[in-house]
């Protein structure tokens, strides 16, 4: 219990300290060690720290909608990768991975197909035939009809797509595997991104805009 409290206190301290300065880059040896160690603990403190970088969005009834928008600074990227590799992931490897990635801002966006969410505890694949038919017919590259924009003080920051993964459900008795959504990873250069309020916009094919704002001067 004492260890958990100490870890949470450290994470809160990191959050408060980051509010006093710009987000950190490039990362020195000390910062790399702290980020790697934070991820390796993978406890409540780690979750509290990384929660600042993620916005969950709810909505959408008939069309695909944005479910999550996450922005990761260089420091947060090290911590996030470290927490995903808690077995045999050394500090030296974390430093090497950071050097290979370079100083970038990562934006992770999850777009979900509404039929992927059952209602009243039922399986939407068997109880919502029209939605399921649309879902089954939807191409895996449906996300290409969306626009992704990052802005600071009205200025649009250059973005590039570096990875895309389809999210699919497993087949069950009487229901085939179906497309649930897409997970997209975009990237921009830290040299283009100031330590100010940053808005990530997702524009749907129907011209609906979803926004998530992050204050980078309060993130590390």
PDB file of C-alpha atoms in Angstrom:
ATOM      1  CA  UNK A   1       0.000   0.000   0.000  1.00  0.00           C
ATOM      2  CA  UNK A   2       2.834   2.406   0.885  1.00  0.00           C
ATOM      3  CA  UNK A   3       4.531   1.666  -2.440  1.00  0.00           C
ATOM      4  CA  UNK A   4       1.306   2.359  -4.351  1.00  0.00           C
ATOM      5  CA  UNK A   5       0.794   5.644  -2.502  1.00  0.00           C
ATOM      6  CA  UNK A   6       4.379   6.680  -3.149  1.00  0.00           C
ATOM      7  CA  UNK A   7       4.018   5.846  -6.838  1.00  0.00           C
ATOM      8  CA  UNK A   8       0.790   7.842  -7.082  1.00  0.00           C
ATOM      9  CA  UNK A   9       2.419  10.783  -5.296  1.00  0.00           C
ATOM     10  CA  UNK A  10       5.329  10.708  -7.747  1.00  0.00           C
ATOM     11  CA  UNK A  11       2.953  10.644 -10.726  1.00  0.00           C
ATOM     12  CA  UNK A  12       0.962  13.580  -9.326  1.00  0.00           C
ATOM     13  CA  UNK A  13       4.215  15.413  -8.741  1.00  0.00           C
ATOM     14  CA  UNK A  14       5.193  14.841 -12.353  1.00  0.00           C
ATOM     15  CA  UNK A  15       1.823  16.209 -13.473  1.00  0.00           C
ATOM     16  CA  UNK A  16       2.241  19.355 -11.353  1.00  0.00           C
ATOM     17  CA  UNK A  17       5.843  19.856 -12.381  1.00  0.00           C
ATOM     18  CA  UNK A  18       4.977  19.562 -16.065  1.00  0.00           C
ATOM     19  CA  UNK A  19       2.443  22.383 -15.665  1.00  0.00           C
ATOM     20  CA  UNK A  20       5.305  24.748 -14.882  1.00  0.00           C
ATOM     21  CA  UNK A  21       7.150  24.249 -18.162  1.00  0.00           C
ATOM     22  CA  UNK A  22       6.790  23.335 -21.799  1.00  0.00           C
ATOM     23  CA  UNK A  23       6.508  19.723 -22.865  1.00  0.00           C
ATOM     24  CA  UNK A  24       9.951  18.179 -22.836  1.00  0.00           C
ATOM     25  CA  UNK A  25      12.204  17.526 -25.817  1.00  0.00           C
ATOM     26  CA  UNK A  26      14.785  16.382 -26.529  1.00  0.00           C
ATOM     27  CA  UNK A  27      14.864  13.916 -23.641  1.00  0.00           C
ATOM     28  CA  UNK A  28      18.065  13.755 -21.619  1.00  0.00           C
ATOM     29  CA  UNK A  29      19.297  10.700 -19.702  1.00  0.00           C
ATOM     30  CA  UNK A  30      17.401  11.690 -16.562  1.00  0.00           C
ATOM     31  CA  UNK A  31      14.099  12.186 -18.393  1.00  0.00           C
ATOM     32  CA  UNK A  32      14.504   8.892 -20.258  1.00  0.00           C
ATOM     33  CA  UNK A  33      15.131   7.074 -16.988  1.00  0.00           C
ATOM     34  CA  UNK A  34      12.082   8.627 -15.321  1.00  0.00           C
ATOM     35  CA  UNK A  35       9.794   7.849 -18.267  1.00  0.00           C
ATOM     36  CA  UNK A  36      11.050   4.258 -18.555  1.00  0.00           C
ATOM     37  CA  UNK A  37      10.701   3.705 -14.806  1.00  0.00           C
ATOM     38  CA  UNK A  38       7.192   5.184 -14.769  1.00  0.00           C
ATOM     39  CA  UNK A  39       6.113   2.772 -17.488  1.00  0.00           C
ATOM     40  CA  UNK A  40       7.764  -0.245 -15.891  1.00  0.00           C
ATOM     41  CA  UNK A  41       5.821   0.270 -12.671  1.00  0.00           C
ATOM     42  CA  UNK A  42       2.591   0.117 -14.675  1.00  0.00           C
ATOM     43  CA  UNK A  43       0.503   0.943 -11.632  1.00  0.00           C
ATOM     44  CA  UNK A  44      -2.087   3.518 -10.598  1.00  0.00           C
ATOM     45  CA  UNK A  45       0.482   6.278 -10.813  1.00  0.00           C
ATOM     46  CA  UNK A  46       1.312   5.329 -14.390  1.00  0.00           C
ATOM     47  CA  UNK A  47      -2.360   5.326 -15.315  1.00  0.00           C
ATOM     48  CA  UNK A  48      -2.951   8.704 -13.652  1.00  0.00           C
ATOM     49  CA  UNK A  49      -0.074  10.261 -15.561  1.00  0.00           C
ATOM     50  CA  UNK A  50      -1.007   8.887 -18.997  1.00  0.00           C
ATOM     51  CA  UNK A  51      -4.724   9.648 -18.537  1.00  0.00           C
ATOM     52  CA  UNK A  52      -3.909  13.327 -19.193  1.00  0.00           C
ATOM     53  CA  UNK A  53      -3.004  12.455 -22.769  1.00  0.00           C
ATOM     54  CA  UNK A  54      -6.248  10.666 -23.676  1.00  0.00           C
ATOM     55  CA  UNK A  55      -9.772  11.912 -24.377  1.00  0.00           C
ATOM     56  CA  UNK A  56     -12.654   9.438 -24.681  1.00  0.00           C
ATOM     57  CA  UNK A  57     -15.629  10.533 -26.769  1.00  0.00           C
ATOM     58  CA  UNK A  58     -19.107   9.038 -26.746  1.00  0.00           C
ATOM     59  CA  UNK A  59     -21.732   9.403 -29.445  1.00  0.00           C
ATOM     60  CA  UNK A  60     -22.860   8.234 -32.835  1.00  0.00           C
ATOM     61  CA  UNK A  61     -25.894   6.077 -33.528  1.00  0.00           C
ATOM     62  CA  UNK A  62     -25.809   5.104 -37.180  1.00  0.00           C
ATOM     63  CA  UNK A  63     -22.443   6.233 -38.514  1.00  0.00           C
ATOM     64  CA  UNK A  64     -18.842   5.529 -37.493  1.00  0.00           C
ATOM     65  CA  UNK A  65     -17.697   7.894 -34.775  1.00  0.00           C
ATOM     66  CA  UNK A  66     -14.499   8.838 -32.991  1.00  0.00           C
ATOM     67  CA  UNK A  67     -14.168   6.952 -29.712  1.00  0.00           C
ATOM     68  CA  UNK A  68     -10.703   8.034 -28.547  1.00  0.00           C
ATOM     69  CA  UNK A  69      -8.172  10.732 -29.314  1.00  0.00           C
ATOM     70  CA  UNK A  70      -4.751  10.460 -27.702  1.00  0.00           C
ATOM     71  CA  UNK A  71      -1.758  12.747 -28.057  1.00  0.00           C
ATOM     72  CA  UNK A  72       1.676  11.579 -26.898  1.00  0.00           C
ATOM     73  CA  UNK A  73       4.709  13.793 -26.363  1.00  0.00           C
ATOM     74  CA  UNK A  74       8.210  12.263 -26.613  1.00  0.00           C
ATOM     75  CA  UNK A  75       8.240  11.700 -22.821  1.00  0.00           C
ATOM     76  CA  UNK A  76       4.784  10.120 -22.808  1.00  0.00           C
ATOM     77  CA  UNK A  77       5.758   7.882 -25.730  1.00  0.00           C
ATOM     78  CA  UNK A  78       8.643   6.410 -23.727  1.00  0.00           C
ATOM     79  CA  UNK A  79       6.426   5.855 -20.672  1.00  0.00           C
ATOM     80  CA  UNK A  80       3.617   4.352 -22.760  1.00  0.00           C
ATOM     81  CA  UNK A  81       5.891   1.941 -24.613  1.00  0.00           C
ATOM     82  CA  UNK A  82       7.615   0.947 -21.367  1.00  0.00           C
ATOM     83  CA  UNK A  83       4.314   0.063 -19.693  1.00  0.00           C
ATOM     84  CA  UNK A  84       3.395  -2.144 -22.649  1.00  0.00           C
ATOM     85  CA  UNK A  85       6.696  -4.045 -22.380  1.00  0.00           C
ATOM     86  CA  UNK A  86       7.212  -4.655 -18.680  1.00  0.00           C
ATOM     87  CA  UNK A  87       8.931  -8.018 -19.190  1.00  0.00           C
ATOM     88  CA  UNK A  88      12.557  -7.835 -20.277  1.00  0.00           C
ATOM     89  CA  UNK A  89      12.355  -4.245 -21.525  1.00  0.00           C
ATOM     90  CA  UNK A  90      15.560  -2.546 -20.412  1.00  0.00           C
ATOM     91  CA  UNK A  91      16.274   1.133 -19.969  1.00  0.00           C
ATOM     92  CA  UNK A  92      18.936   0.819 -22.662  1.00  0.00           C
ATOM     93  CA  UNK A  93      16.369  -0.546 -25.117  1.00  0.00           C
ATOM     94  CA  UNK A  94      13.985   2.291 -24.244  1.00  0.00           C
ATOM     95  CA  UNK A  95      16.745   4.801 -25.023  1.00  0.00           C
ATOM     96  CA  UNK A  96      17.483   3.062 -28.334  1.00  0.00           C
ATOM     97  CA  UNK A  97      13.801   3.038 -29.286  1.00  0.00           C
ATOM     98  CA  UNK A  98      13.566   6.748 -28.487  1.00  0.00           C
ATOM     99  CA  UNK A  99      16.584   7.511 -30.678  1.00  0.00           C
ATOM    100  CA  UNK A 100      15.077   5.538 -33.552  1.00  0.00           C
ATOM    101  CA  UNK A 101      11.686   7.281 -33.222  1.00  0.00           C
ATOM    102  CA  UNK A 102      13.155  10.736 -32.918  1.00  0.00           C
ATOM    103  CA  UNK A 103      11.322  13.670 -31.387  1.00  0.00           C
ATOM    104  CA  UNK A 104       7.768  13.463 -32.613  1.00  0.00           C
ATOM    105  CA  UNK A 105       4.227  14.053 -31.431  1.00  0.00           C
ATOM    106  CA  UNK A 106       2.031  10.995 -31.912  1.00  0.00           C
ATOM    107  CA  UNK A 107      -1.739  11.167 -32.298  1.00  0.00           C
ATOM    108  CA  UNK A 108      -3.707   7.949 -31.869  1.00  0.00           C
ATOM    109  CA  UNK A 109      -7.314   7.964 -33.061  1.00  0.00           C
ATOM    110  CA  UNK A 110      -9.860   5.165 -32.635  1.00  0.00           C
ATOM    111  CA  UNK A 111     -12.947   5.191 -34.875  1.00  0.00           C
ATOM    112  CA  UNK A 112     -15.673   2.689 -34.008  1.00  0.00           C
ATOM    113  CA  UNK A 113     -18.634   1.328 -35.938  1.00  0.00           C
ATOM    114  CA  UNK A 114     -21.735   1.783 -33.716  1.00  0.00           C
ATOM    115  CA  UNK A 115     -22.960  -1.782 -34.338  1.00  0.00           C
ATOM    116  CA  UNK A 116     -19.887  -2.952 -32.427  1.00  0.00           C
ATOM    117  CA  UNK A 117     -21.615  -1.888 -29.199  1.00  0.00           C
ATOM    118  CA  UNK A 118     -24.409  -4.198 -27.961  1.00  0.00           C
ATOM    119  CA  UNK A 119     -27.384  -2.669 -26.176  1.00  0.00           C
ATOM    120  CA  UNK A 120     -29.129  -4.063 -23.102  1.00  0.00           C
ATOM    121  CA  UNK A 121     -26.560  -6.834 -22.826  1.00  0.00           C
ATOM    122  CA  UNK A 122     -27.441  -8.360 -26.197  1.00  0.00           C
ATOM    123  CA  UNK A 123     -25.252  -9.170 -29.168  1.00  0.00           C
ATOM    124  CA  UNK A 124     -25.730  -6.458 -31.776  1.00  0.00           C
ATOM    125  CA  UNK A 125     -24.633  -8.875 -34.483  1.00  0.00           C
ATOM    126  CA  UNK A 126     -27.801 -10.903 -33.975  1.00  0.00           C
ATOM    127  CA  UNK A 127     -30.279  -8.255 -32.790  1.00  0.00           C
ATOM    128  CA  UNK A 128     -29.585  -5.323 -35.095  1.00  0.00           C
ATOM    129  CA  UNK A 129     -29.700  -6.739 -38.593  1.00  0.00           C
ATOM    130  CA  UNK A 130     -29.768  -3.458 -40.582  1.00  0.00           C
ATOM    131  CA  UNK A 131     -26.797  -2.052 -38.684  1.00  0.00           C
ATOM    132  CA  UNK A 132     -24.989  -5.359 -38.961  1.00  0.00           C
ATOM    133  CA  UNK A 133     -25.547  -5.515 -42.703  1.00  0.00           C
ATOM    134  CA  UNK A 134     -24.112  -2.032 -43.090  1.00  0.00           C
ATOM    135  CA  UNK A 135     -21.248  -2.988 -40.838  1.00  0.00           C
ATOM    136  CA  UNK A 136     -20.463  -6.117 -42.830  1.00  0.00           C
ATOM    137  CA  UNK A 137     -20.546  -4.164 -46.093  1.00  0.00           C
ATOM    138  CA  UNK A 138     -18.324  -1.368 -44.818  1.00  0.00           C
ATOM    139  CA  UNK A 139     -14.832  -1.559 -46.393  1.00  0.00           C
ATOM    140  CA  UNK A 140     -11.830  -1.784 -44.080  1.00  0.00           C
ATOM    141  CA  UNK A 141     -10.517   1.494 -45.469  1.00  0.00           C
ATOM    142  CA  UNK A 142     -13.713   3.381 -44.522  1.00  0.00           C
ATOM    143  CA  UNK A 143     -11.584   5.719 -42.411  1.00  0.00           C
ATOM    144  CA  UNK A 144     -10.090   7.226 -45.578  1.00  0.00           C
ATOM    145  CA  UNK A 145     -13.274   9.296 -45.898  1.00  0.00           C
ATOM    146  CA  UNK A 146     -12.406  11.044 -42.628  1.00  0.00           C
ATOM    147  CA  UNK A 147     -10.193  14.108 -42.281  1.00  0.00           C
ATOM    148  CA  UNK A 148      -7.662  14.471 -39.462  1.00  0.00           C
ATOM    149  CA  UNK A 149      -6.449  17.929 -38.495  1.00  0.00           C
ATOM    150  CA  UNK A 150      -4.277  19.294 -35.694  1.00  0.00           C
ATOM    151  CA  UNK A 151      -4.391  23.025 -34.942  1.00  0.00           C
ATOM    152  CA  UNK A 152      -2.651  25.525 -32.705  1.00  0.00           C
ATOM    153  CA  UNK A 153      -3.941  29.093 -32.515  1.00  0.00           C
ATOM    154  CA  UNK A 154      -5.751  28.622 -35.815  1.00  0.00           C
ATOM    155  CA  UNK A 155      -2.675  27.249 -37.574  1.00  0.00           C
ATOM    156  CA  UNK A 156      -2.829  23.771 -39.107  1.00  0.00           C
ATOM    157  CA  UNK A 157       0.132  21.528 -38.272  1.00  0.00           C
ATOM    158  CA  UNK A 158       1.424  19.100 -40.942  1.00  0.00           C
ATOM    159  CA  UNK A 159       0.415  15.492 -40.176  1.00  0.00           C
ATOM    160  CA  UNK A 160       1.352  12.173 -41.701  1.00  0.00           C
ATOM    161  CA  UNK A 161      -0.206   8.754 -41.263  1.00  0.00           C
ATOM    162  CA  UNK A 162       2.310   6.180 -40.080  1.00  0.00           C
ATOM    163  CA  UNK A 163       0.137   3.201 -39.153  1.00  0.00           C
ATOM    164  CA  UNK A 164      -3.416   1.896 -39.487  1.00  0.00           C
ATOM    165  CA  UNK A 165      -5.026  -1.200 -38.008  1.00  0.00           C
ATOM    166  CA  UNK A 166      -8.522  -2.553 -38.489  1.00  0.00           C
ATOM    167  CA  UNK A 167     -10.420  -3.514 -35.340  1.00  0.00           C
ATOM    168  CA  UNK A 168     -12.495  -6.650 -35.862  1.00  0.00           C
ATOM    169  CA  UNK A 169     -14.610  -8.856 -33.640  1.00  0.00           C
ATOM    170  CA  UNK A 170     -14.063 -12.595 -33.404  1.00  0.00           C
ATOM    171  CA  UNK A 171     -16.509 -14.936 -35.067  1.00  0.00           C
ATOM    172  CA  UNK A 172     -19.103 -16.576 -32.830  1.00  0.00           C
ATOM    173  CA  UNK A 173     -21.678 -19.311 -33.341  1.00  0.00           C
ATOM    174  CA  UNK A 174     -24.122 -17.949 -35.886  1.00  0.00           C
ATOM    175  CA  UNK A 175     -22.221 -14.700 -36.455  1.00  0.00           C
ATOM    176  CA  UNK A 176     -19.115 -14.172 -38.597  1.00  0.00           C
ATOM    177  CA  UNK A 177     -16.240 -11.894 -37.704  1.00  0.00           C
ATOM    178  CA  UNK A 178     -17.123  -8.276 -38.428  1.00  0.00           C
ATOM    179  CA  UNK A 179     -15.411  -4.921 -38.725  1.00  0.00           C
ATOM    180  CA  UNK A 180     -15.628  -2.964 -35.459  1.00  0.00           C
ATOM    181  CA  UNK A 181     -13.548   0.060 -36.408  1.00  0.00           C
ATOM    182  CA  UNK A 182     -10.048   1.333 -37.061  1.00  0.00           C
ATOM    183  CA  UNK A 183      -7.048   2.430 -35.014  1.00  0.00           C
ATOM    184  CA  UNK A 184      -4.984   5.149 -36.686  1.00  0.00           C
ATOM    185  CA  UNK A 185      -1.612   6.543 -35.684  1.00  0.00           C
ATOM    186  CA  UNK A 186      -0.518   9.917 -37.034  1.00  0.00           C
ATOM    187  CA  UNK A 187       2.674  11.828 -36.442  1.00  0.00           C
ATOM    188  CA  UNK A 188       4.015  15.362 -36.587  1.00  0.00           C
ATOM    189  CA  UNK A 189       7.422  16.898 -35.926  1.00  0.00           C
ATOM    190  CA  UNK A 190       7.936  18.530 -32.531  1.00  0.00           C
ATOM    191  CA  UNK A 191       9.526  21.493 -34.306  1.00  0.00           C
ATOM    192  CA  UNK A 192       6.082  22.305 -35.695  1.00  0.00           C
ATOM    193  CA  UNK A 193       4.278  21.932 -32.359  1.00  0.00           C
ATOM    194  CA  UNK A 194       4.477  24.655 -29.711  1.00  0.00           C
ATOM    195  CA  UNK A 195       3.694  24.243 -26.005  1.00  0.00           C
ATOM    196  CA  UNK A 196       0.216  25.749 -26.267  1.00  0.00           C
ATOM    197  CA  UNK A 197      -3.365  24.511 -26.456  1.00  0.00           C
ATOM    198  CA  UNK A 198      -3.604  21.988 -29.257  1.00  0.00           C
ATOM    199  CA  UNK A 199      -6.828  20.834 -30.898  1.00  0.00           C
ATOM    200  CA  UNK A 200      -7.165  17.550 -32.756  1.00  0.00           C
ATOM    201  CA  UNK A 201     -10.129  17.483 -35.139  1.00  0.00           C
ATOM    202  CA  UNK A 202     -11.747  14.510 -36.824  1.00  0.00           C
ATOM    203  CA  UNK A 203     -14.138  15.415 -39.643  1.00  0.00           C
ATOM    204  CA  UNK A 204     -16.565  12.676 -40.688  1.00  0.00           C
ATOM    205  CA  UNK A 205     -17.785  12.073 -44.258  1.00  0.00           C
ATOM    206  CA  UNK A 206     -21.031  13.781 -43.165  1.00  0.00           C
ATOM    207  CA  UNK A 207     -19.009  16.907 -42.280  1.00  0.00           C
ATOM    208  CA  UNK A 208     -19.470  16.437 -38.534  1.00  0.00           C
ATOM    209  CA  UNK A 209     -16.441  17.556 -36.545  1.00  0.00           C
ATOM    210  CA  UNK A 210     -15.226  15.980 -33.314  1.00  0.00           C
ATOM    211  CA  UNK A 211     -12.630  17.926 -31.328  1.00  0.00           C
ATOM    212  CA  UNK A 212     -10.313  17.151 -28.442  1.00  0.00           C
ATOM    213  CA  UNK A 213      -8.137  19.866 -26.905  1.00  0.00           C
ATOM    214  CA  UNK A 214      -4.896  19.279 -25.019  1.00  0.00           C
ATOM    215  CA  UNK A 215      -2.844  21.964 -23.281  1.00  0.00           C
ATOM    216  CA  UNK A 216       0.727  20.966 -24.105  1.00  0.00           C
ATOM    217  CA  UNK A 217       2.227  23.410 -21.652  1.00  0.00           C
ATOM    218  CA  UNK A 218       0.616  21.297 -18.920  1.00  0.00           C
ATOM    219  CA  UNK A 219       1.927  18.009 -20.307  1.00  0.00           C
ATOM    220  CA  UNK A 220       5.440  16.738 -19.995  1.00  0.00           C
TER     221      UNK A 220
END
